[in-house]
């Protein structure tokens, strides 16, 4: 009997963590749509939205009448520029270090009612280009060791505003997860003489069962070690350390991959699909990073329907993450979905 039908644990080579897989608990891994499709209509412009063009933000500033993308420094930033003269405990048990940085917000579109799943390729390429210019500009600053670009979407992810937007947090130190991934990728390169994710991608393309879709430059797959039910990784086929290495063709292909994944996600439960997504790439700490292969992680919390989410509680809080539906089943479910958005299909 294949191991995949029995309880087992899987290793995440990017972080060194393990996940428990309990496939015998799902007798019917895919039950299809369980709830009515969400057809609620949002206005194209919301006078009360602090991200819509021309509106006033909580900090008192007014947004310009932007027509494609718009970036500003967060009015309520979690990080602040460096402050000198602070005293930190130098202690084994009570240890703290200074941290400084810059937090920015990027509006993906002036349209309040859109999301990447429903944006044009042209508009999505503008988001990718803004990410690249922000990554270059922030990464070049003294005291910025890492640029974390991410999007938090949906109220169950704690995102209070549906206006399509993402964030960039540029920090002095490399945050914990990219730092683990840096170490693991460097160890792999040193040990095997090849890139961890180039090797992994080759293996996934050969096996095929966890691939969701692909285009000329990117592959979307459910990683072997996925924790979240419909977790996806989007990887460039070519070895590139950061977004900054993309050319016009790969930027277009990235936009294509983001839109297609967004549509499949929305179609899964016929709802505006919540997730946290972001890119992991080489630190901007001034060192060479031949080990780094940039990639996107998509972490959606939904499990069986628009209202049934996965919780990380109990054994998962105290032991390790666990999943019932296997990565292979999740990939098959995502692969079967249409790439025409359910809202466009019904109005066509
Ligand atoms: Zn808005
Ligand atoms: Zn690589
Ligand atoms: Zn990563």
Tab-separated table of C-alpha atoms and ligand atoms in Angstrom:
chain	number	residue	atom	x	y	z
A	1	UNK	CA	0.000	0.000	0.000
A	2	UNK	CA	1.430	3.432	-0.868
A	3	UNK	CA	2.571	5.460	2.144
A	4	UNK	CA	0.282	8.289	1.057
A	5	UNK	CA	-2.819	6.429	2.312
A	6	UNK	CA	-1.443	5.910	5.836
A	7	UNK	CA	-0.597	8.421	8.562
A	8	UNK	CA	2.902	9.729	7.946
A	9	UNK	CA	4.971	12.839	8.350
A	10	UNK	CA	6.524	14.933	5.626
A	11	UNK	CA	9.634	17.083	5.751
A	12	UNK	CA	9.836	20.679	4.573
A	13	UNK	CA	13.380	21.069	3.191
A	14	UNK	CA	13.002	24.861	3.016
A	15	UNK	CA	12.509	25.309	6.761
A	16	UNK	CA	13.483	21.959	8.315
A	17	UNK	CA	9.983	21.559	9.794
A	18	UNK	CA	7.741	18.486	9.696
A	19	UNK	CA	4.021	18.084	9.094
A	20	UNK	CA	1.730	15.201	10.069
A	21	UNK	CA	-0.506	13.857	7.263
A	22	UNK	CA	-3.565	11.773	8.213
A	23	UNK	CA	-5.179	10.849	4.877
A	24	UNK	CA	-7.294	7.994	6.302
A	25	UNK	CA	-9.483	10.577	8.054
A	26	UNK	CA	-10.917	11.905	4.773
A	27	UNK	CA	-13.083	9.247	3.236
A	28	UNK	CA	-14.333	11.668	0.623
A	29	UNK	CA	-11.492	14.101	-0.004
A	30	UNK	CA	-13.478	16.339	-2.307
A	31	UNK	CA	-17.175	16.972	-1.877
A	32	UNK	CA	-17.552	19.928	-4.196
A	33	UNK	CA	-19.454	23.112	-3.590
A	34	UNK	CA	-21.365	23.039	-0.284
A	35	UNK	CA	-22.742	26.567	-0.122
A	36	UNK	CA	-24.394	29.115	-2.394
A	37	UNK	CA	-21.928	31.067	-4.591
A	38	UNK	CA	-21.069	34.498	-3.225
A	39	UNK	CA	-22.434	37.048	-5.700
A	40	UNK	CA	-22.360	40.087	-3.458
A	41	UNK	CA	-21.495	43.181	-5.479
A	42	UNK	CA	-19.077	45.801	-4.224
A	43	UNK	CA	-19.030	49.407	-5.446
A	44	UNK	CA	-16.253	50.399	-7.881
A	45	UNK	CA	-15.571	53.359	-5.623
A	46	UNK	CA	-16.234	53.577	-1.891
A	47	UNK	CA	-16.195	57.104	-0.415
A	48	UNK	CA	-15.392	55.594	3.000
A	49	UNK	CA	-12.368	53.547	1.790
A	50	UNK	CA	-8.967	54.945	2.774
A	51	UNK	CA	-7.370	53.293	-0.295
A	52	UNK	CA	-9.710	54.546	-3.043
A	53	UNK	CA	-8.385	57.410	-5.227
A	54	UNK	CA	-8.958	60.922	-3.868
A	55	UNK	CA	-10.046	59.772	-0.400
A	56	UNK	CA	-8.562	60.895	2.884
A	57	UNK	CA	-6.574	58.397	4.937
A	58	UNK	CA	-6.761	58.025	8.709
A	59	UNK	CA	-3.419	59.817	9.016
A	60	UNK	CA	-5.005	62.898	7.386
A	61	UNK	CA	-3.316	62.674	3.983
A	62	UNK	CA	-5.331	62.501	0.789
A	63	UNK	CA	-4.732	59.833	-1.886
A	64	UNK	CA	-4.036	61.147	-5.389
A	65	UNK	CA	-6.476	60.389	-8.220
A	66	UNK	CA	-4.287	57.439	-9.235
A	67	UNK	CA	-5.211	55.433	-12.315
A	68	UNK	CA	-3.168	52.221	-12.027
A	69	UNK	CA	-1.112	51.501	-8.882
A	70	UNK	CA	-0.317	53.661	-5.864
A	71	UNK	CA	2.198	53.207	-3.035
A	72	UNK	CA	2.510	55.078	0.258
A	73	UNK	CA	4.280	54.648	3.577
A	74	UNK	CA	1.892	53.089	6.084
A	75	UNK	CA	0.256	55.670	8.347
A	76	UNK	CA	0.283	53.122	11.201
A	77	UNK	CA	3.549	51.297	10.543
A	78	UNK	CA	4.680	48.329	12.630
A	79	UNK	CA	8.265	49.403	12.037
A	80	UNK	CA	9.926	52.767	12.377
A	81	UNK	CA	13.209	54.251	11.157
A	82	UNK	CA	16.256	53.564	13.281
A	83	UNK	CA	16.478	55.295	16.651
A	84	UNK	CA	19.843	55.689	18.347
A	85	UNK	CA	20.541	55.717	22.051
A	86	UNK	CA	18.177	52.876	23.037
A	87	UNK	CA	19.527	50.420	25.583
A	88	UNK	CA	18.966	46.699	25.070
A	89	UNK	CA	19.449	43.892	27.592
A	90	UNK	CA	22.530	41.817	26.849
A	91	UNK	CA	21.341	38.667	28.542
A	92	UNK	CA	20.915	34.948	27.753
A	93	UNK	CA	17.363	34.863	29.016
A	94	UNK	CA	15.984	38.306	28.408
A	95	UNK	CA	17.347	39.054	24.985
A	96	UNK	CA	16.281	41.876	22.701
A	97	UNK	CA	17.800	43.554	19.688
A	98	UNK	CA	16.994	46.759	17.851
A	99	UNK	CA	14.743	46.416	14.818
A	100	UNK	CA	13.912	49.150	12.377
A	101	UNK	CA	12.307	49.342	9.006
A	102	UNK	CA	9.808	50.807	6.605
A	103	UNK	CA	6.218	49.667	5.968
A	104	UNK	CA	4.466	50.560	2.750
A	105	UNK	CA	1.040	49.897	1.307
A	106	UNK	CA	0.525	49.205	-2.405
A	107	UNK	CA	-2.867	49.655	-4.029
A	108	UNK	CA	-3.099	47.158	-6.900
A	109	UNK	CA	-5.862	49.050	-8.721
A	110	UNK	CA	-8.004	52.170	-8.293
A	111	UNK	CA	-11.068	49.896	-8.495
A	112	UNK	CA	-12.410	49.088	-5.037
A	113	UNK	CA	-14.295	45.992	-6.255
A	114	UNK	CA	-11.472	44.102	-7.988
A	115	UNK	CA	-8.890	41.549	-6.906
A	116	UNK	CA	-5.955	40.040	-8.794
A	117	UNK	CA	-8.282	37.211	-9.902
A	118	UNK	CA	-10.430	39.757	-11.743
A	119	UNK	CA	-7.749	42.231	-12.849
A	120	UNK	CA	-6.347	42.427	-16.388
A	121	UNK	CA	-2.918	41.039	-17.167
A	122	UNK	CA	-1.802	44.564	-18.074
A	123	UNK	CA	-2.831	45.929	-14.663
A	124	UNK	CA	-1.294	42.966	-12.807
A	125	UNK	CA	2.022	43.494	-14.626
A	126	UNK	CA	1.974	47.045	-13.188
A	127	UNK	CA	1.738	45.544	-9.691
A	128	UNK	CA	4.704	43.251	-10.436
A	129	UNK	CA	6.702	46.209	-11.788
A	130	UNK	CA	5.954	48.265	-8.697
A	131	UNK	CA	7.055	45.352	-6.478
A	132	UNK	CA	10.331	45.251	-8.414
A	133	UNK	CA	10.993	48.973	-8.139
A	134	UNK	CA	10.099	48.982	-4.423
A	135	UNK	CA	12.292	45.926	-3.816
A	136	UNK	CA	15.210	47.646	-5.562
A	137	UNK	CA	14.713	50.994	-3.874
A	138	UNK	CA	14.160	49.687	-0.338
A	139	UNK	CA	16.746	46.906	-0.669
A	140	UNK	CA	19.402	49.445	-1.698
A	141	UNK	CA	18.913	51.482	1.474
A	142	UNK	CA	21.433	51.185	4.291
A	143	UNK	CA	19.925	49.280	7.141
A	144	UNK	CA	17.510	47.212	5.027
A	145	UNK	CA	18.471	43.531	5.123
A	146	UNK	CA	15.262	42.094	3.768
A	147	UNK	CA	12.212	43.236	1.809
A	148	UNK	CA	9.064	41.229	2.549
A	149	UNK	CA	6.317	41.759	-0.030
A	150	UNK	CA	2.928	40.262	0.831
A	151	UNK	CA	-0.814	40.429	0.424
A	152	UNK	CA	-3.326	39.660	3.143
A	153	UNK	CA	-6.756	39.154	1.689
A	154	UNK	CA	-10.145	38.623	3.320
A	155	UNK	CA	-11.691	39.494	6.660
A	156	UNK	CA	-10.951	36.044	8.102
A	157	UNK	CA	-7.276	36.821	7.532
A	158	UNK	CA	-7.746	39.960	9.572
A	159	UNK	CA	-7.744	42.211	6.528
A	160	UNK	CA	-10.318	44.884	7.166
A	161	UNK	CA	-10.370	46.531	3.735
A	162	UNK	CA	-11.469	44.657	0.556
A	163	UNK	CA	-9.753	47.229	-1.713
A	164	UNK	CA	-7.083	45.251	-3.664
A	165	UNK	CA	-3.822	46.034	-1.919
A	166	UNK	CA	-0.683	44.525	-0.479
A	167	UNK	CA	2.109	45.524	1.846
A	168	UNK	CA	5.865	45.729	1.941
A	169	UNK	CA	7.808	45.530	5.161
A	170	UNK	CA	11.502	46.264	4.765
A	171	UNK	CA	13.470	45.260	7.853
A	172	UNK	CA	16.970	45.672	9.183
A	173	UNK	CA	17.337	41.965	9.958
A	174	UNK	CA	16.222	39.016	7.850
A	175	UNK	CA	12.920	37.793	9.373
A	176	UNK	CA	12.756	34.315	10.884
A	177	UNK	CA	11.255	32.322	7.982
A	178	UNK	CA	13.328	33.767	5.105
A	179	UNK	CA	16.329	33.396	7.401
A	180	UNK	CA	15.608	29.661	7.873
A	181	UNK	CA	15.103	29.304	4.115
A	182	UNK	CA	18.420	31.065	3.488
A	183	UNK	CA	20.246	28.599	5.741
A	184	UNK	CA	18.537	25.518	4.316
A	185	UNK	CA	19.110	26.580	0.695
A	186	UNK	CA	22.752	27.440	1.415
A	187	UNK	CA	23.298	24.051	3.115
A	188	UNK	CA	21.732	22.233	0.168
A	189	UNK	CA	23.850	24.121	-2.356
A	190	UNK	CA	27.003	23.457	-0.339
A	191	UNK	CA	26.169	19.760	0.100
A	192	UNK	CA	24.827	18.851	-3.330
A	193	UNK	CA	26.303	21.508	-5.581
A	194	UNK	CA	22.882	22.460	-6.911
A	195	UNK	CA	19.980	24.701	-6.010
A	196	UNK	CA	17.398	23.148	-3.678
A	197	UNK	CA	14.392	24.569	-5.517
A	198	UNK	CA	15.772	23.919	-9.036
A	199	UNK	CA	16.146	20.259	-7.971
A	200	UNK	CA	12.754	20.204	-6.267
A	201	UNK	CA	10.997	21.726	-9.284
A	202	UNK	CA	12.596	19.159	-11.607
A	203	UNK	CA	11.324	16.406	-9.335
A	204	UNK	CA	7.793	17.862	-9.158
A	205	UNK	CA	7.606	18.297	-12.943
A	206	UNK	CA	8.667	14.661	-13.375
A	207	UNK	CA	6.087	13.392	-10.858
A	208	UNK	CA	3.325	15.748	-12.000
A	209	UNK	CA	0.701	14.901	-9.374
A	210	UNK	CA	1.171	18.065	-7.311
A	211	UNK	CA	1.309	20.479	-10.272
A	212	UNK	CA	-1.724	22.781	-10.503
A	213	UNK	CA	-0.805	24.571	-13.749
A	214	UNK	CA	2.190	26.095	-15.500
A	215	UNK	CA	3.153	28.656	-18.119
A	216	UNK	CA	6.410	29.349	-19.976
A	217	UNK	CA	8.168	30.846	-16.934
A	218	UNK	CA	6.316	29.690	-13.780
A	219	UNK	CA	4.951	26.537	-12.194
A	220	UNK	CA	2.134	26.547	-9.583
A	221	UNK	CA	2.140	23.460	-7.346
A	222	UNK	CA	0.952	22.209	-3.976
A	223	UNK	CA	4.237	21.539	-2.176
A	224	UNK	CA	4.811	17.983	-0.909
A	225	UNK	CA	5.062	19.401	2.638
A	226	UNK	CA	2.066	21.789	2.408
A	227	UNK	CA	0.412	22.592	5.737
A	228	UNK	CA	-2.655	24.608	4.700
A	229	UNK	CA	-5.313	22.605	2.810
A	230	UNK	CA	-4.945	24.474	-0.490
A	231	UNK	CA	-1.475	25.923	-0.008
A	232	UNK	CA	0.339	26.663	-3.280
A	233	UNK	CA	3.870	27.634	-4.237
A	234	UNK	CA	4.598	29.517	-7.462
A	235	UNK	CA	8.182	29.031	-8.659
A	236	UNK	CA	10.080	30.409	-11.641
A	237	UNK	CA	11.452	27.634	-13.877
A	238	UNK	CA	14.668	29.593	-14.269
A	239	UNK	CA	17.003	30.064	-11.317
A	240	UNK	CA	16.505	33.653	-10.131
A	241	UNK	CA	17.367	34.988	-6.678
A	242	UNK	CA	14.921	37.879	-6.634
A	243	UNK	CA	12.087	39.621	-8.448
A	244	UNK	CA	14.689	42.097	-9.697
A	245	UNK	CA	16.050	39.494	-12.149
A	246	UNK	CA	12.831	39.199	-14.141
A	247	UNK	CA	12.587	40.469	-17.725
A	248	UNK	CA	9.473	41.688	-19.537
A	249	UNK	CA	8.448	38.165	-20.523
A	250	UNK	CA	8.786	36.658	-17.050
A	251	UNK	CA	6.974	39.629	-15.487
A	252	UNK	CA	4.054	39.007	-17.838
A	253	UNK	CA	4.140	35.291	-17.061
A	254	UNK	CA	4.141	35.998	-13.325
A	255	UNK	CA	1.056	38.202	-13.726
A	256	UNK	CA	-0.558	35.401	-15.745
A	257	UNK	CA	0.208	32.839	-13.017
A	258	UNK	CA	-1.129	35.105	-10.242
A	259	UNK	CA	-4.387	35.759	-12.104
A	260	UNK	CA	-4.925	32.099	-13.009
A	261	UNK	CA	-4.282	30.955	-9.448
A	262	UNK	CA	-6.583	33.699	-8.112
A	263	UNK	CA	-9.397	32.560	-10.432
A	264	UNK	CA	-8.979	28.896	-9.470
A	265	UNK	CA	-9.018	29.844	-5.787
A	266	UNK	CA	-12.200	31.939	-6.162
A	267	UNK	CA	-13.812	29.116	-8.163
A	268	UNK	CA	-12.989	26.497	-5.517
A	269	UNK	CA	-15.730	27.580	-3.113
A	270	UNK	CA	-17.320	30.230	-5.364
A	271	UNK	CA	-16.326	32.962	-3.002
A	272	UNK	CA	-13.770	35.731	-2.762
A	273	UNK	CA	-11.019	33.390	-1.551
A	274	UNK	CA	-9.031	34.594	1.473
A	275	UNK	CA	-5.294	34.020	1.796
A	276	UNK	CA	-1.965	35.425	2.806
A	277	UNK	CA	0.520	35.349	-0.027
A	278	UNK	CA	3.999	36.717	-0.438
A	279	UNK	CA	7.339	36.338	-2.100
A	280	UNK	CA	10.473	34.911	-0.523
A	281	UNK	CA	13.676	36.078	-2.144
A	282	UNK	CA	17.329	36.801	-1.469
A	283	UNK	CA	18.110	39.108	1.458
A	284	UNK	CA	19.349	42.604	0.598
A	285	UNK	CA	22.178	42.377	3.126
A	286	UNK	CA	24.938	43.136	0.638
A	287	UNK	CA	26.066	39.505	0.417
A	288	UNK	CA	25.895	37.246	-2.655
A	289	UNK	CA	23.092	34.694	-2.426
A	290	UNK	CA	23.667	32.025	-5.085
A	291	UNK	CA	21.526	29.636	-2.993
A	292	UNK	CA	18.363	31.707	-3.344
A	293	UNK	CA	15.592	30.711	-5.756
A	294	UNK	CA	12.735	33.159	-5.334
A	295	UNK	CA	9.182	31.855	-4.975
A	296	UNK	CA	5.705	32.801	-3.835
A	297	UNK	CA	3.797	31.090	-1.047
A	298	UNK	CA	0.006	31.205	-0.948
A	299	UNK	CA	-1.474	30.257	2.427
A	300	UNK	CA	-5.286	30.079	2.329
A	301	UNK	CA	-7.117	29.096	5.536
A	302	UNK	CA	-10.268	27.557	3.988
A	303	UNK	CA	-10.833	23.823	4.309
A	304	UNK	CA	-14.175	22.587	2.982
A	305	UNK	CA	-16.270	25.625	2.065
A	306	UNK	CA	-16.398	29.404	2.236
A	307	UNK	CA	-17.199	29.163	5.951
A	308	UNK	CA	-15.221	26.124	7.133
A	309	UNK	CA	-11.660	27.053	7.865
A	310	UNK	CA	-8.698	25.181	9.202
A	311	UNK	CA	-7.553	26.032	12.707
A	312	UNK	CA	-4.081	25.469	14.075
A	313	UNK	CA	-5.091	24.343	17.556
A	314	UNK	CA	-4.569	21.471	19.981
A	315	UNK	CA	-1.913	19.080	18.688
A	316	UNK	CA	-0.953	21.622	16.046
A	317	UNK	CA	-0.278	24.313	18.643
A	318	UNK	CA	1.588	21.958	20.914
A	319	UNK	CA	2.999	19.301	18.615
A	320	UNK	CA	3.157	19.998	14.902
A	321	UNK	CA	0.867	20.996	12.020
A	322	UNK	CA	-1.424	18.276	10.678
A	323	UNK	CA	-3.586	17.869	7.597
A	324	UNK	CA	-6.169	15.292	6.444
A	325	UNK	CA	-6.557	15.975	2.706
A	326	UNK	CA	-3.209	15.210	1.087
A	327	UNK	CA	-1.220	17.673	-1.015
A	328	UNK	CA	-1.901	15.358	-3.997
A	329	UNK	CA	-5.680	15.528	-3.501
A	330	UNK	CA	-5.577	19.301	-3.042
A	331	UNK	CA	-3.570	19.689	-6.270
A	332	UNK	CA	-6.052	17.481	-8.152
A	333	UNK	CA	-8.987	19.550	-6.854
A	334	UNK	CA	-7.326	22.828	-7.903
A	335	UNK	CA	-6.297	21.366	-11.255
A	336	UNK	CA	-9.877	20.406	-12.145
A	337	UNK	CA	-11.194	23.950	-11.725
A	338	UNK	CA	-12.007	26.296	-14.584
A	339	UNK	CA	-9.829	29.315	-15.368
A	340	UNK	CA	-12.903	31.402	-16.129
A	341	UNK	CA	-13.959	33.241	-12.975
A	342	UNK	CA	-17.347	32.014	-11.754
A	343	UNK	CA	-18.732	35.571	-11.710
A	344	UNK	CA	-17.702	36.153	-15.338
A	345	UNK	CA	-19.008	32.770	-16.396
A	346	UNK	CA	-22.488	33.475	-15.082
A	347	UNK	CA	-22.724	36.946	-16.599
A	348	UNK	CA	-21.440	35.700	-19.996
B	1	LIG	ZN1	-11.309	51.347	-2.011
B	2	LIG	ZN1	17.288	27.426	-8.449
B	3	LIG	ZN1	9.672	30.368	1.110
